[in-house]
PDB file of C-alpha atoms in Angstrom:
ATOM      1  CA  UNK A   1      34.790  -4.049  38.200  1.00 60.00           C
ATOM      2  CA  UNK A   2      35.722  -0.303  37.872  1.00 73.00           C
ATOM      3  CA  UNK A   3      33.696   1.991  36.464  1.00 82.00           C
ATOM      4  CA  UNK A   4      33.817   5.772  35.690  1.00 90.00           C
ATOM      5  CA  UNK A   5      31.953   8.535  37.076  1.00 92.00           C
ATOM      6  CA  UNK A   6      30.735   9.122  32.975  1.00 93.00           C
ATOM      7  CA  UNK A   7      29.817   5.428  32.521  1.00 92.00           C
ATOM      8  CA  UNK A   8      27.837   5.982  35.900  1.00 92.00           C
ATOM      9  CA  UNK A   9      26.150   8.556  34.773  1.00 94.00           C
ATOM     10  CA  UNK A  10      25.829   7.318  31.386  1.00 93.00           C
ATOM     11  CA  UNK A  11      23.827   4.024  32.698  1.00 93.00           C
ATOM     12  CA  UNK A  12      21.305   6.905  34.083  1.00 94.00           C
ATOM     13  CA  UNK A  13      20.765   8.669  31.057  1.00 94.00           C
ATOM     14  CA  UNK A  14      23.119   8.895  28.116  1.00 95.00           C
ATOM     15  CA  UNK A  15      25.439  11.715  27.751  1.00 95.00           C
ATOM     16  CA  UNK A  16      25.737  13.840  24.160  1.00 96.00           C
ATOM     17  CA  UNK A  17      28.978  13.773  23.447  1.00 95.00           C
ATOM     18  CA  UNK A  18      29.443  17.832  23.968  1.00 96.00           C
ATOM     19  CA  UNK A  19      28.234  16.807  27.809  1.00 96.00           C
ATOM     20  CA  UNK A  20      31.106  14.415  28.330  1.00 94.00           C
ATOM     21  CA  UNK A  21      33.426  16.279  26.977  1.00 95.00           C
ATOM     22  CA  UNK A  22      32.772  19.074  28.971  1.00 96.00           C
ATOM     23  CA  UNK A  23      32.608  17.116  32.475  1.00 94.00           C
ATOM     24  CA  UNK A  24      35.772  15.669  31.201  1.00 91.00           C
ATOM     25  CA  UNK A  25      37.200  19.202  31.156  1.00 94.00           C
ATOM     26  CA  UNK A  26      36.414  19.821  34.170  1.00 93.00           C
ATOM     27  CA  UNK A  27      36.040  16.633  36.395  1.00 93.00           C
ATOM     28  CA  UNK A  28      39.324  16.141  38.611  1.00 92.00           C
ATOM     29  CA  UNK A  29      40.532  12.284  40.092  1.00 91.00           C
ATOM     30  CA  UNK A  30      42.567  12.188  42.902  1.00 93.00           C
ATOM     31  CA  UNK A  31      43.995   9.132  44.813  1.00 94.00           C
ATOM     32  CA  UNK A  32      43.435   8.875  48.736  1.00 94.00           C
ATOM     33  CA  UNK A  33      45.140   6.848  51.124  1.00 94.00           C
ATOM     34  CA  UNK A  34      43.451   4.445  53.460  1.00 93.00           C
ATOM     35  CA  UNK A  35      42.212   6.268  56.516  1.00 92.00           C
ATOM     36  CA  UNK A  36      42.045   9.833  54.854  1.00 95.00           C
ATOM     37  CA  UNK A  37      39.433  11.754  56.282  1.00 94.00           C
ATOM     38  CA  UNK A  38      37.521  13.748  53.279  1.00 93.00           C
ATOM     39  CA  UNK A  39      35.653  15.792  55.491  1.00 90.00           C
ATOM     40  CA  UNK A  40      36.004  17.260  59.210  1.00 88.00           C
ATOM     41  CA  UNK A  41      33.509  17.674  61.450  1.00 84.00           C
ATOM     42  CA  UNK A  42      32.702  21.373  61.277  1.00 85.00           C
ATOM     43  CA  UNK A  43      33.930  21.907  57.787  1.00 89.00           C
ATOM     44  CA  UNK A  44      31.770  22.436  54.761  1.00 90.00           C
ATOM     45  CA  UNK A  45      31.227  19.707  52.140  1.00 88.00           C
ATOM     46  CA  UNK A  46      32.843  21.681  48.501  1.00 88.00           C
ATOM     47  CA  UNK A  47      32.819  18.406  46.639  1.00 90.00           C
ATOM     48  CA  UNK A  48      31.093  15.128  45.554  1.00 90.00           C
ATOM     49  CA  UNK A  49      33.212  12.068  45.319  1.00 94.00           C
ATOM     50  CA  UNK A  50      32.712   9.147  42.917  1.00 95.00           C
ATOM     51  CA  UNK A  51      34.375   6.653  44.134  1.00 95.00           C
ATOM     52  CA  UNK A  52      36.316   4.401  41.316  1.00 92.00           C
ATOM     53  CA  UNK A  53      38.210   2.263  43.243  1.00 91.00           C
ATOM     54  CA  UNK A  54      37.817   1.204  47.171  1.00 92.00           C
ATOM     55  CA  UNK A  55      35.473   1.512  50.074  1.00 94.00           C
ATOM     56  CA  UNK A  56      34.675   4.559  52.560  1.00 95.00           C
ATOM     57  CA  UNK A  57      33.411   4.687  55.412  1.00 95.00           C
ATOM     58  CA  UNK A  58      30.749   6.865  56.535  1.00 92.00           C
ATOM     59  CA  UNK A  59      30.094   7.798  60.243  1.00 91.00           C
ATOM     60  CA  UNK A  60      29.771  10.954  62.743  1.00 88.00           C
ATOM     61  CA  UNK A  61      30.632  11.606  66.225  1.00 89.00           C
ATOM     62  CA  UNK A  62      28.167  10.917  69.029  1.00 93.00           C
ATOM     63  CA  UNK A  63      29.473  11.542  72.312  1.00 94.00           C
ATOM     64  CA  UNK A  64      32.967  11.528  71.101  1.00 91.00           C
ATOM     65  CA  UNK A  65      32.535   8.241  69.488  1.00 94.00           C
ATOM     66  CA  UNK A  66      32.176   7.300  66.070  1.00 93.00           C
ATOM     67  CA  UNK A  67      29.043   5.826  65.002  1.00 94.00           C
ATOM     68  CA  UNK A  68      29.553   4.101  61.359  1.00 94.00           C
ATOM     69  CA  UNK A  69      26.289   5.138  59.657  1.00 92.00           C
ATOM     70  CA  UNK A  70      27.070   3.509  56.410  1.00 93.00           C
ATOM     71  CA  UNK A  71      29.952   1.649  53.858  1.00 95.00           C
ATOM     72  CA  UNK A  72      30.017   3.045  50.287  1.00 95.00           C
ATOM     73  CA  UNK A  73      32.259   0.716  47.617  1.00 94.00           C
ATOM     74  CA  UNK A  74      33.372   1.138  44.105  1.00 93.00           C
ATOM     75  CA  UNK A  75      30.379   3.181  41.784  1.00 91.00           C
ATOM     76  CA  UNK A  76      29.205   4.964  44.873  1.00 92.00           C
ATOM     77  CA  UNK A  77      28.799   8.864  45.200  1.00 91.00           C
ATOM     78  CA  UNK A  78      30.244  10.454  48.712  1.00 92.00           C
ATOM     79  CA  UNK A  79      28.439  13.609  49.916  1.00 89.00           C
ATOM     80  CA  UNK A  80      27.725  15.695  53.287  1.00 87.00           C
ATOM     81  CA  UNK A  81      24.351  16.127  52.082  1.00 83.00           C
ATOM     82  CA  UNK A  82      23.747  19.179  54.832  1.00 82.00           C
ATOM     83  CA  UNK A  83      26.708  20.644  54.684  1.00 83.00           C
ATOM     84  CA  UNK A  84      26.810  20.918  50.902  1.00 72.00           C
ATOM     85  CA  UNK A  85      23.436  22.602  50.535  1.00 78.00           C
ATOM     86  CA  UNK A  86      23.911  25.244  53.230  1.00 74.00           C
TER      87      UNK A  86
END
């Protein structure tokens, strides 16, 4: 089942209608295609995904490895946490 980043939010606490129109204004989808990497290592984190449709996959480098550190599916929010604060 899809959902929307405003039905997400709306399960959390409902919206006024003023609110959703405004994130509606200003909220922006995009498609990605499988194996798109969203963020670098080294760059910083400008954005917060909701993911509609699909899975990603969350991992770092160790060593020059990846180490998967997590799977995020449809409804889920994707965020470098410590990049996108500092």
């Amino acid at each position: 089942m899809t959902i929307s980043l405003l039905e997400f939010l709306n399960r959390i606490i409902p919206l006024s209608e003023s609110l959703s129109l405004r994130l509606n204004s200003i909220l922006k989808t995009a498609d990605y295609k499988k194996k798109t990497v969203l963020l670098k290592e080294g760059q910083v984190c400008n954005h917060i995904y909701f993911i509609e449709s699909g899975l990603v996959r969350v991992y770092y480098l160790k060593e020059g490895k990846e180490i998967c550190s997590g799977l995020l599916c449809e409804g889920g929010l994707v965020v470098s946490v410590k990049s996108f604060f500092k």
